Amino acid sequence: MSDLCKAFENENGILKERLMHQKQEMQALQSKYEELEKRYGNLKLSKTVAGQDGSSTEETKVRFARLVREIDKCISLLNE
C-alpha cells in the first residue's frame, strides 16, 4: 500500500510540474498574441493613413479620432 501511495505522490509531482510548464507556455503565448495584436493594429492604421486598405474617408476619420482619444488619455495620465 505504501508503494502505491509513493507512486501516486511521484506521479502527482510530475503532473504538477507539467502543469506549471504548461501555464508558463500559455502566458508566453498570450504575451506574444497581445504583441501581435498591437502590431496588427499599427499596421492597419499605417495602411489606412497611406490609403492602401481601400477604406473610406469616414473610417479613416473614426480611426484617427480613436487614436487621438488614446493619446489624450495617455497625456492626462502623465499629467496626474
Short mmCIF file of C-alpha atoms in Angstrom, two decimals:
data_model
loop_
_atom_site.label_atom_id
_atom_site.label_comp_id
_atom_site.label_asym_id
_atom_site.label_seq_id
_atom_site.Cartn_x
_atom_site.Cartn_y
_atom_site.Cartn_z
CA MET A 1 0.00 0.00 0.00
CA SER A 2 2.82 2.45 0.82
CA ASP A 3 4.47 1.71 -2.54
CA LEU A 4 1.23 2.63 -4.27
CA CYS A 5 1.00 5.84 -2.23
CA LYS A 6 4.57 6.77 -3.11
CA ALA A 7 3.89 6.08 -6.78
CA PHE A 8 0.83 8.35 -6.69
CA GLU A 9 2.80 11.09 -4.91
CA ASN A 10 5.54 10.83 -7.52
CA GLU A 11 3.02 10.96 -10.36
CA ASN A 12 1.30 13.92 -8.69
CA GLY A 13 4.62 15.79 -8.51
CA ILE A 14 5.30 15.10 -12.17
CA LEU A 15 1.83 16.28 -13.16
CA LYS A 16 2.18 19.45 -11.10
CA GLU A 17 5.47 20.21 -12.81
CA ARG A 18 3.93 19.65 -16.26
CA LEU A 19 1.03 21.90 -15.32
CA MET A 20 3.42 24.64 -14.24
CA HIS A 21 5.32 24.40 -17.54
CA GLN A 22 2.07 24.50 -19.50
CA LYS A 23 0.95 27.61 -17.61
CA GLN A 24 4.27 29.32 -18.35
CA GLU A 25 3.99 28.41 -22.01
CA MET A 26 0.42 29.69 -22.12
CA GLN A 27 1.48 33.02 -20.58
CA ALA A 28 4.28 33.37 -23.11
CA LEU A 29 1.89 32.65 -25.97
CA GLN A 30 -0.65 35.12 -24.56
CA SER A 31 2.02 37.82 -24.41
CA LYS A 32 3.07 37.09 -27.96
CA TYR A 33 -0.56 37.18 -29.10
CA GLU A 34 -1.10 40.58 -27.47
CA GLU A 35 2.07 41.94 -29.07
CA LEU A 36 0.97 40.68 -32.48
CA GLU A 37 -2.48 42.24 -31.99
CA LYS A 38 -0.82 45.60 -31.29
CA ARG A 39 1.44 45.27 -34.31
CA TYR A 40 -1.53 44.33 -36.48
CA GLY A 41 -3.45 47.38 -35.28
CA ASN A 42 -0.47 49.60 -36.04
CA LEU A 43 -0.10 48.08 -39.49
CA LYS A 44 -3.79 48.60 -40.17
CA LEU A 45 -3.52 52.21 -39.08
CA SER A 46 -0.46 52.84 -41.22
CA LYS A 47 -2.17 51.34 -44.27
CA THR A 48 -5.22 53.49 -43.60
CA VAL A 49 -3.05 56.60 -43.41
CA ALA A 50 -1.29 55.60 -46.61
CA GLY A 51 -4.65 54.93 -48.27
CA GLN A 52 -3.73 51.35 -49.19
CA ASP A 53 -6.53 49.46 -47.50
CA GLY A 54 -9.40 50.79 -49.58
CA SER A 55 -11.24 52.09 -46.53
CA SER A 56 -13.49 55.06 -46.80
CA THR A 57 -12.64 58.54 -45.61
CA GLU A 58 -15.19 58.17 -42.81
CA GLU A 59 -13.47 55.02 -41.48
CA THR A 60 -10.14 56.82 -41.55
CA LYS A 61 -11.59 59.73 -39.58
CA VAL A 62 -13.03 57.33 -36.98
CA ARG A 63 -9.68 55.59 -36.57
CA PHE A 64 -7.87 58.90 -36.18
CA ALA A 65 -10.42 60.09 -33.64
CA ARG A 66 -9.90 56.88 -31.64
CA LEU A 67 -6.14 57.35 -31.81
CA VAL A 68 -6.39 60.98 -30.66
CA ARG A 69 -8.59 59.91 -27.71
CA GLU A 70 -5.99 57.32 -26.71
CA ILE A 71 -3.24 59.93 -26.90
CA ASP A 72 -5.31 62.36 -24.82
CA LYS A 73 -5.85 59.65 -22.18
CA CYS A 74 -2.10 58.98 -22.05
CA ILE A 75 -1.32 62.68 -21.69
CA SER A 76 -3.86 63.08 -18.90
CA LEU A 77 -2.37 60.08 -17.07
CA LEU A 78 1.11 61.55 -17.39
CA ASN A 79 -0.10 64.90 -16.03
CA GLU A 80 -1.53 63.30 -12.86
#
